[in-house]
Amino acid sequence: MILELDCGNSFIKWRVVSDADGALVVGGIAALAVDLLQDLHNADISTITRCRMVSVRDDVETSALTDVLSGELGVEVLKVIPAKRVAGVVNGYKEQDRLGLDRWLAIIAAYEMCKGPCLIIDLGTAVTIDLVDCNGAHLGGYIAPGLALLRGQLLAHTRRIQYDPALSSVALSDITPGRDTAEGVERGCLIMLRSYVTSQIGIAEDHLGKNFTIYVTGGDAALVADIPRVRCVPDLVFRGLAIACP
């Protein structure tokens, strides 16, 4: 069994795949390494033969996590490191180590899937946009606040706009004009997010032409899944991880 880890700033996304064919066995989200180990125990995963990781945390946090996992599981934890070229994709950043490793893996996976020009949109805490041309050259991209950051900034800086967070999902059920504060905020932020994604598709046409593939991933990907031509790939980063650390 292979343990794959995507260590973000707040949580550890993980999954276990078969050593034989890469089929998904189990997966989840953990806050701490000890929680992850408990989740593996609860899932009756007794033997991990390999482990690969991508982390956007600092070196100290990443090393501490690696030490715990390698000690408990008895395997080496392979970590993705910055690179200029992987699987035919050329890193387009002026300083290649400044491109987030999770973004880099999503870019690698997307190009591997379509072998042509593509637009990669990751809707997480931040919204990241990356463009790759037909030759695998990463053209760069954009970074903007995600839905949670848009909402959080509005609530933090506007005294009279407050509501029960439990109303968020209900308010997002459609985008008709809001009839209360929760609906107004949630739907307004949602429209901003969807409009941004749509505008990025238009911008990509200027650089990639008309025929390119659009991949969307990240926790809020479902919010734009109905936009024409969008392909939702929830495990895009994990797919890239398997390519970078085979």
mmCIF file with all atom_site columns, C-alpha atoms in Angstrom, residues 2 14 31 43 50-51 68 71 99 103 105 130 140 152 197 226:
data_model
loop_
_atom_site.group_PDB
_atom_site.id
_atom_site.type_symbol
_atom_site.label_atom_id
_atom_site.label_alt_id
_atom_site.label_comp_id
_atom_site.label_asym_id
_atom_site.label_entity_id
_atom_site.label_seq_id
_atom_site.pdbx_PDB_ins_code
_atom_site.Cartn_x
_atom_site.Cartn_y
_atom_site.Cartn_z
_atom_site.occupancy
_atom_site.B_iso_or_equiv
_atom_site.pdbx_formal_charge
_atom_site.auth_seq_id
_atom_site.auth_comp_id
_atom_site.auth_asym_id
_atom_site.auth_atom_id
_atom_site.pdbx_PDB_model_num
ATOM 1  C CA . ILE A 1 2   ? 1.197   3.510  -0.862  1.00 0.00 ? 2   ILE A CA 1
ATOM 2  C CA . TRP A 1 14  ? -4.227  11.824 2.543   1.00 0.00 ? 14  TRP A CA 1
ATOM 3  C CA . ALA A 1 31  ? -5.332  17.928 11.354  1.00 0.00 ? 31  ALA A CA 1
ATOM 4  C CA . ALA A 1 43  ? -9.297  1.854  8.376   1.00 0.00 ? 43  ALA A CA 1
ATOM 5  C CA . ARG A 1 50  ? 5.832   3.431  0.414   1.00 0.00 ? 50  ARG A CA 1
ATOM 6  C CA . CYS A 1 51  ? 4.972   7.023  1.278   1.00 0.00 ? 51  CYS A CA 1
ATOM 7  C CA . VAL A 1 68  ? 6.776   11.060 12.980  1.00 0.00 ? 68  VAL A CA 1
ATOM 8  C CA . GLY A 1 71  ? 9.185   6.420  12.616  1.00 0.00 ? 71  GLY A CA 1
ATOM 9  C CA . LEU A 1 99  ? 6.043   28.149 -7.377  1.00 0.00 ? 99  LEU A CA 1
ATOM 10 C CA . ARG A 1 103 ? 0.368   24.009 -7.941  1.00 0.00 ? 103 ARG A CA 1
ATOM 11 C CA . LEU A 1 105 ? 1.963   18.932 -9.202  1.00 0.00 ? 105 LEU A CA 1
ATOM 12 C CA . ASP A 1 130 ? -1.960  28.296 -14.317 1.00 0.00 ? 130 ASP A CA 1
ATOM 13 C CA . GLY A 1 140 ? 2.687   31.497 -15.423 1.00 0.00 ? 140 GLY A CA 1
ATOM 14 C CA . GLY A 1 152 ? -13.878 36.302 5.930   1.00 0.00 ? 152 GLY A CA 1
ATOM 15 C CA . VAL A 1 197 ? -13.196 31.731 -13.314 1.00 0.00 ? 197 VAL A CA 1
ATOM 16 C CA . ASP A 1 226 ? -21.424 23.576 -14.440 1.00 0.00 ? 226 ASP A CA 1
#
